[in-house]
CSV table of C-alpha atoms and ligand atoms in Angstrom, one decimal:
chain,number,residue,atom,x,y,z
A,1,MET,CA,-5.9,95.0,75.0
A,2,MET,CA,-6.9,97.3,77.5
A,3,SER,CA,-4.3,97.7,80.3
A,4,GLU,CA,-5.4,96.3,83.6
A,5,LYS,CA,-4.6,99.8,85.2
A,6,ILE,CA,-7.2,101.5,82.4
A,7,GLN,CA,-9.8,98.8,83.2
A,8,THR,CA,-9.3,99.5,87.0
A,9,LEU,CA,-10.0,103.4,86.7
A,10,LEU,CA,-13.2,102.4,84.4
A,11,GLU,CA,-14.5,99.9,86.5
A,12,ALA,CA,-14.3,102.7,89.3
A,13,LEU,CA,-15.9,105.3,87.1
A,14,PRO,CA,-19.3,104.4,87.7
A,15,TYR,CA,-18.9,104.2,91.7
A,16,ILE,CA,-17.4,107.7,91.6
A,17,SER,CA,-20.3,108.9,89.9
A,18,LYS,CA,-23.0,107.3,92.0
A,19,PHE,CA,-21.1,108.3,95.3
A,20,ALA,CA,-20.0,111.9,94.3
A,21,GLY,CA,-21.4,114.2,97.1
A,22,SER,CA,-22.6,111.4,99.5
A,23,ILE,CA,-21.2,110.8,103.1
A,24,PHE,CA,-19.2,107.7,104.0
A,25,VAL,CA,-18.7,107.4,107.8
A,26,ILE,CA,-15.8,105.0,108.4
A,27,LYS,CA,-14.9,103.4,111.7
A,28,TYR,CA,-11.1,103.0,112.0
A,29,GLY,CA,-9.4,100.7,114.0
A,30,GLY,CA,-7.2,97.5,114.0
A,31,ALA,CA,-4.3,96.8,112.3
A,32,ALA,CA,-5.1,99.5,110.0
A,33,MET,CA,-4.5,102.0,112.8
A,34,GLU,CA,-1.3,100.2,113.9
A,35,GLU,CA,0.9,99.0,111.1
A,36,GLU,CA,2.9,101.8,109.4
A,37,SER,CA,2.1,100.9,105.9
A,38,LEU,CA,-1.2,100.4,106.3
A,39,LYS,CA,-1.7,103.7,108.2
A,40,LYS,CA,-0.2,105.6,105.1
A,41,GLU,CA,-2.4,103.2,102.6
A,42,PHE,CA,-5.5,104.2,105.0
A,43,ALA,CA,-4.7,108.1,104.7
A,44,LYS,CA,-3.9,107.8,101.0
A,45,ASP,CA,-7.7,106.1,100.3
A,46,VAL,CA,-9.6,108.7,102.6
A,47,ALA,CA,-7.6,111.4,100.8
A,48,LEU,CA,-8.3,110.2,97.6
A,49,LEU,CA,-12.2,109.6,98.4
A,50,LYS,CA,-12.2,113.1,99.2
A,51,TYR,CA,-10.8,114.1,96.0
A,52,VAL,CA,-13.4,112.4,94.1
A,53,GLY,CA,-16.3,114.2,95.7
A,54,ILE,CA,-17.3,111.9,98.4
A,55,ASN,CA,-17.4,113.0,102.1
A,56,PRO,CA,-15.6,110.5,104.5
A,57,VAL,CA,-16.0,111.0,108.1
A,58,ILE,CA,-13.8,109.1,110.3
A,59,VAL,CA,-14.3,107.9,113.8
A,60,HIS,CA,-11.6,105.8,115.4
A,61,GLY,CA,-10.8,103.7,118.2
A,62,GLY,CA,-7.3,103.4,120.1
A,63,GLY,CA,-8.1,100.6,122.6
A,64,PRO,CA,-4.8,98.8,122.2
A,65,MET,CA,-2.8,102.7,122.5
A,66,ILE,CA,-5.0,103.2,125.6
A,67,GLY,CA,-4.1,99.8,127.1
A,68,ARG,CA,-0.3,100.5,126.5
A,69,LEU,CA,-0.4,103.7,128.5
A,70,LEU,CA,-2.6,102.3,131.4
A,71,LYS,CA,0.2,99.6,131.6
A,72,ASP,CA,2.7,101.9,131.7
A,73,LEU,CA,1.2,104.1,134.3
A,74,GLN,CA,0.2,100.8,136.2
A,75,ILE,CA,-3.6,101.3,136.2
A,76,PRO,CA,-5.5,98.0,136.1
A,77,THR,CA,-7.9,97.3,133.4
A,78,ARG,CA,-10.4,95.2,132.6
A,79,PHE,CA,-13.4,94.5,129.8
A,80,VAL,CA,-17.3,93.4,130.4
A,81,ASN,CA,-18.6,92.4,127.1
A,82,GLY,CA,-15.9,94.2,125.1
A,83,LEU,CA,-16.4,97.6,126.8
A,84,ARG,CA,-13.5,98.6,128.8
A,85,VAL,CA,-14.4,99.2,132.6
A,86,THR,CA,-13.4,102.9,132.5
A,87,ASP,CA,-13.0,104.8,136.1
A,88,GLU,CA,-11.8,108.3,136.6
A,89,LYS,CA,-8.1,107.8,136.0
A,90,THR,CA,-9.0,105.5,133.0
A,91,LEU,CA,-10.9,108.0,131.4
A,92,GLU,CA,-8.4,110.7,131.8
A,93,VAL,CA,-5.9,108.4,130.1
A,94,ALA,CA,-8.3,107.6,127.3
A,95,GLU,CA,-9.3,110.9,126.6
A,96,MET,CA,-5.5,112.1,126.4
A,97,VAL,CA,-4.7,109.0,124.1
A,98,LEU,CA,-7.7,109.2,121.7
A,99,SER,CA,-8.5,112.9,121.5
A,100,GLY,CA,-4.4,113.8,121.7
A,101,LEU,CA,-1.9,111.6,120.3
A,102,VAL,CA,-4.1,109.2,118.3
A,103,ASN,CA,-6.8,111.6,116.6
A,104,LYS,CA,-3.8,113.9,115.6
A,105,GLU,CA,-1.7,111.2,114.1
A,106,ILE,CA,-4.5,110.4,112.0
A,107,VAL,CA,-5.0,114.0,110.9
A,108,LYS,CA,-1.0,114.0,110.2
A,109,ASN,CA,-1.3,111.0,108.0
A,110,ILE,CA,-4.0,112.2,106.1
A,111,ASN,CA,-2.6,115.7,105.5
A,112,ASP,CA,0.7,114.1,104.6
A,113,MET,CA,-1.6,112.7,102.0
A,114,GLY,CA,-3.0,115.8,100.5
A,115,GLY,CA,-5.9,115.6,102.2
A,116,LYS,CA,-7.3,118.6,104.9
A,117,ALA,CA,-8.2,116.9,108.1
A,118,ILE,CA,-9.5,118.3,111.0
A,119,GLY,CA,-9.3,116.5,114.4
A,120,LEU,CA,-12.4,116.5,117.0
A,121,SER,CA,-14.0,114.7,119.8
A,122,GLY,CA,-17.9,114.1,120.7
A,123,LYS,CA,-17.2,117.3,122.9
A,124,ASP,CA,-16.5,119.7,120.0
A,125,GLY,CA,-19.6,121.3,119.0
A,126,ARG,CA,-21.3,118.9,121.5
A,127,LEU,CA,-21.5,116.5,118.4
A,128,LEU,CA,-21.9,113.5,121.0
A,129,MET,CA,-23.7,113.9,124.6
A,130,ALA,CA,-23.7,110.8,126.7
A,131,LYS,CA,-25.3,109.2,129.9
A,132,GLN,CA,-23.4,106.2,131.9
A,133,VAL,CA,-24.4,102.8,130.3
A,134,GLU,CA,-26.9,101.5,132.4
A,135,ASP,CA,-26.9,97.4,132.1
A,136,ARG,CA,-23.6,96.9,132.6
A,137,ASP,CA,-21.0,97.8,135.5
A,138,VAL,CA,-18.2,99.8,133.0
A,139,GLY,CA,-17.8,102.8,135.0
A,140,LEU,CA,-17.3,106.2,132.7
A,141,VAL,CA,-18.5,104.2,129.5
A,142,GLY,CA,-21.2,106.3,127.9
A,143,GLU,CA,-24.2,105.4,125.9
A,144,ILE,CA,-25.2,108.2,123.5
A,145,THR,CA,-28.2,110.4,124.0
A,146,SER,CA,-27.6,112.9,121.2
A,147,VAL,CA,-26.1,113.5,118.4
A,148,ASP,CA,-25.8,117.1,116.6
A,149,VAL,CA,-23.6,116.5,113.5
A,150,ALA,CA,-23.9,120.3,112.5
A,151,ILE,CA,-20.0,120.7,112.9
A,152,ILE,CA,-19.5,117.5,110.9
A,153,LYS,CA,-21.6,119.1,108.1
A,154,ASP,CA,-19.9,122.5,108.3
A,155,ILE,CA,-16.4,121.2,108.2
A,156,SER,CA,-17.0,118.7,105.5
A,157,ARG,CA,-18.7,121.3,102.9
A,158,HIS,CA,-15.8,123.2,103.4
A,159,GLY,CA,-13.3,120.5,102.1
A,160,TYR,CA,-12.1,119.1,105.2
A,161,ILE,CA,-12.1,115.4,106.3
A,162,PRO,CA,-13.4,115.3,109.8
A,163,VAL,CA,-11.5,112.7,112.3
A,164,ILE,CA,-13.2,112.2,115.8
A,165,ALA,CA,-12.4,110.8,118.7
A,166,PRO,CA,-15.0,108.7,120.5
A,167,ILE,CA,-15.3,111.0,124.0
A,168,ALA,CA,-18.2,112.5,124.7
A,169,ASP,CA,-19.8,115.2,127.3
A,170,GLY,CA,-22.3,113.6,129.8
A,171,VAL,CA,-25.7,114.9,130.3
A,172,ASP,CA,-24.3,114.8,134.1
A,173,GLY,CA,-21.0,116.9,133.6
A,174,LYS,CA,-19.0,114.0,133.3
A,175,ALA,CA,-16.9,112.8,130.3
A,176,TYR,CA,-17.6,109.5,128.7
A,177,ASN,CA,-15.7,107.2,126.7
A,178,ILE,CA,-18.0,105.5,123.6
A,179,ASN,CA,-17.3,102.5,122.5
A,180,ALA,CA,-15.9,103.8,119.0
A,181,ASP,CA,-18.0,101.6,116.9
A,182,THR,CA,-20.9,102.6,118.8
A,183,ALA,CA,-20.0,106.2,118.3
A,184,ALA,CA,-19.3,105.6,114.4
A,185,GLY,CA,-22.8,104.2,114.4
A,186,SER,CA,-24.7,106.9,115.9
A,187,ILE,CA,-23.2,109.4,113.6
A,188,ALA,CA,-23.6,107.7,110.6
A,189,ALA,CA,-27.2,107.4,111.2
A,190,ALA,CA,-27.5,111.1,112.0
A,191,LEU,CA,-26.0,111.7,109.2
A,192,SER,CA,-27.9,109.6,106.8
A,193,ALA,CA,-24.7,108.4,105.5
A,194,GLU,CA,-24.7,106.5,102.2
A,195,LYS,CA,-22.2,104.0,103.8
A,196,PHE,CA,-21.2,103.1,106.9
A,197,ILE,CA,-17.6,101.0,106.6
A,198,LEU,CA,-16.2,99.4,109.9
A,199,LEU,CA,-12.3,98.3,109.5
A,200,THR,CA,-11.7,95.3,111.5
A,201,ASP,CA,-9.1,92.5,112.2
A,202,VAL,CA,-11.2,89.9,110.8
A,203,GLN,CA,-12.3,89.1,107.0
A,204,GLY,CA,-15.8,90.1,108.3
A,205,VAL,CA,-18.5,88.8,110.3
A,206,MET,CA,-18.2,84.8,110.6
A,207,GLY,CA,-20.9,82.5,110.8
A,208,ALA,CA,-21.5,79.3,113.0
A,209,ASP,CA,-19.4,77.1,110.5
A,210,GLY,CA,-16.6,79.9,111.0
A,211,LYS,CA,-16.9,80.8,107.4
A,212,LEU,CA,-17.4,84.7,106.0
A,213,ILE,CA,-20.8,85.9,105.9
A,214,SER,CA,-20.8,88.1,102.7
A,215,VAL,CA,-24.6,89.4,102.9
A,216,LEU,CA,-26.0,89.7,106.4
A,217,LYS,CA,-29.5,90.7,106.8
A,218,ARG,CA,-30.3,93.2,109.6
A,219,SER,CA,-32.9,90.8,110.7
A,220,GLU,CA,-30.5,87.8,111.2
A,221,ILE,CA,-28.4,89.7,113.8
A,222,GLU,CA,-30.0,89.2,116.9
A,223,LYS,CA,-30.0,85.4,116.4
A,224,LEU,CA,-26.3,85.5,115.6
A,225,ILE,CA,-25.5,87.0,119.0
A,226,ASP,CA,-28.3,85.1,121.0
A,227,ASP,CA,-26.4,81.8,119.5
A,228,ASN,CA,-22.9,83.3,120.7
A,229,VAL,CA,-21.8,83.2,117.1
A,230,VAL,CA,-21.3,86.9,117.5
A,231,THR,CA,-19.0,87.7,120.5
A,232,GLY,CA,-17.0,90.0,122.1
A,233,GLY,CA,-15.9,93.0,120.4
A,234,MET,CA,-18.2,92.0,117.1
A,235,ILE,CA,-21.2,92.6,119.2
A,236,PRO,CA,-21.1,96.3,119.5
A,237,LYS,CA,-20.1,96.4,115.6
A,238,VAL,CA,-23.0,94.5,114.6
A,239,THR,CA,-25.3,96.3,117.0
A,240,CYS,CA,-24.2,99.7,115.5
A,241,CYS,CA,-24.7,98.5,112.1
A,242,THR,CA,-28.3,97.6,112.9
A,243,GLU,CA,-28.7,101.1,114.5
A,244,ALA,CA,-27.0,102.9,111.6
A,245,LEU,CA,-29.2,101.0,108.9
A,246,LYS,CA,-32.6,102.2,111.0
A,247,GLY,CA,-31.3,105.7,110.9
A,248,GLY,CA,-31.4,105.7,107.3
A,249,VAL,CA,-27.7,104.5,106.2
A,250,ARG,CA,-27.7,102.6,102.9
A,251,GLU,CA,-25.2,100.3,103.3
A,252,ALA,CA,-23.3,99.1,106.4
A,253,HIS,CA,-20.1,96.8,105.6
A,254,VAL,CA,-17.6,95.2,108.0
A,255,VAL,CA,-14.1,95.0,106.4
A,256,ASP,CA,-10.6,93.5,106.8
A,257,GLY,CA,-8.1,96.6,107.3
A,258,ARG,CA,-5.6,94.0,107.3
A,259,THR,CA,-6.1,94.2,103.5
A,260,PRO,CA,-4.5,97.1,101.8
A,261,HIS,CA,-6.8,99.6,100.2
A,262,ALA,CA,-9.7,97.6,102.0
A,263,ILE,CA,-11.6,100.7,101.5
A,264,LEU,CA,-11.3,101.3,97.9
A,265,LEU,CA,-11.9,97.8,96.9
A,266,GLU,CA,-15.0,97.7,99.0
A,267,VAL,CA,-16.1,100.8,97.3
A,268,PHE,CA,-14.5,101.0,93.8
A,269,THR,CA,-14.8,97.4,92.6
A,270,ASP,CA,-17.6,95.3,91.1
A,271,SER,CA,-16.7,92.5,94.0
A,272,GLY,CA,-16.8,93.8,97.2
A,273,ILE,CA,-14.7,92.2,100.3
A,274,GLY,CA,-15.9,91.5,103.6
A,275,THR,CA,-19.6,91.6,105.1
A,276,GLU,CA,-22.1,93.6,103.8
A,277,ILE,CA,-25.0,94.0,106.5
A,278,THR,CA,-28.2,95.4,104.4
A,279,GLY,CA,-31.4,96.8,105.9
A,280,ASP,CA,-34.0,93.9,105.4
B,1,ADP,N1,-18.9,86.1,114.5
B,1,ADP,C1,-17.6,86.7,114.6
B,1,ADP,N2,-17.3,87.0,113.6
B,1,ADP,C2,-16.2,87.9,113.6
B,1,ADP,N3,-15.2,88.1,114.3
B,1,ADP,C3,-16.1,87.7,115.8
B,1,ADP,C4,-17.1,87.0,115.7
B,1,ADP,N4,-17.3,87.0,117.1
B,1,ADP,C5,-16.4,87.5,117.8
B,1,ADP,N5,-15.5,88.2,116.9
B,1,ADP,C6,-14.2,88.6,117.8
B,1,ADP,O1,-14.6,90.1,117.4
B,1,ADP,C7,-13.3,90.8,117.3
B,1,ADP,C8,-13.2,92.1,116.3
B,1,ADP,O2,-13.7,93.1,117.6
B,1,ADP,P1,-12.6,94.0,118.5
B,1,ADP,O3,-11.8,93.1,118.7
B,1,ADP,O4,-13.3,94.8,119.1
B,1,ADP,O5,-12.0,94.7,116.9
B,1,ADP,P2,-11.6,96.5,116.9
B,1,ADP,O6,-10.3,97.0,117.4
B,1,ADP,O7,-11.5,96.5,115.2
B,1,ADP,O8,-13.0,96.8,117.6
B,1,ADP,C9,-12.4,89.9,116.2
B,1,ADP,O9,-11.2,89.9,116.2
B,1,ADP,C10,-13.1,88.4,116.9
B,1,ADP,O10,-12.2,87.4,117.7
B,2,MG,MG1,-13.8,96.6,119.4
């Protein structure tokens, strides 16, 4: 009888050899970024991916942390269609929290687990350029106009793990906060990543019956939004998966970040978890 441990390792082998050298863009957010034990497990997963030859690229959110500091500073805040309305003060707080506190904490956690992480924002190396979102009254919330992934490729090639805060330089000279899902999707597309994985606090994308959709076709997404089955914060997620797939990403996954080691389970086992979004 083979031990379970050996079986698990052997099950991972074909995936390790299949994915060695490829890029995975991971949108990090929700409980996996808030709970101490989950933070550590996430950092371990990321370090392990790098050690087996996969190039993880982390793009993180931080909405709740921004919200907390805004509250402490008594700056009022509101959302339109899942996007935070951002005036200049809010943007300053968002940039401080995202590029400073949150980004460096993730970098530290990954480093503590033996990875070599480097924190960046969309401003570094002009990775992300943006303009003001046109169709909604959300202030300094940007929509990406260009992505230059040269810096990510350079860093990854030298053994580092890029950790990216979703702040961009505006073509008008202002700074913009970009929805982290959208930023991650654009970066995944520009890199033609092998996988684009979004961690969130639900099992995956739920259908009209409230049950998990295991496999979702790109062509089915618009109807889910039109029918109000996908709403709020799930809209930028499924939309950015569409964009990523159009840009050449092979597979997009929305997975439950509350499950410890969700990434390893998704990548290295035969039975994935969450919702896989396919390109057809
Ligand atoms: N069809 C759907 N399936 C799953 N979640 C959905 C759906 N429609 C709306 N949502 C909401 O989207 C939320 C995820 O988005 P969000 O709160 O922005 O999380 P994150 O912090 O991971 O970006 C879920 O918690 C859920 O309330
Ligand atoms: Mg969100």
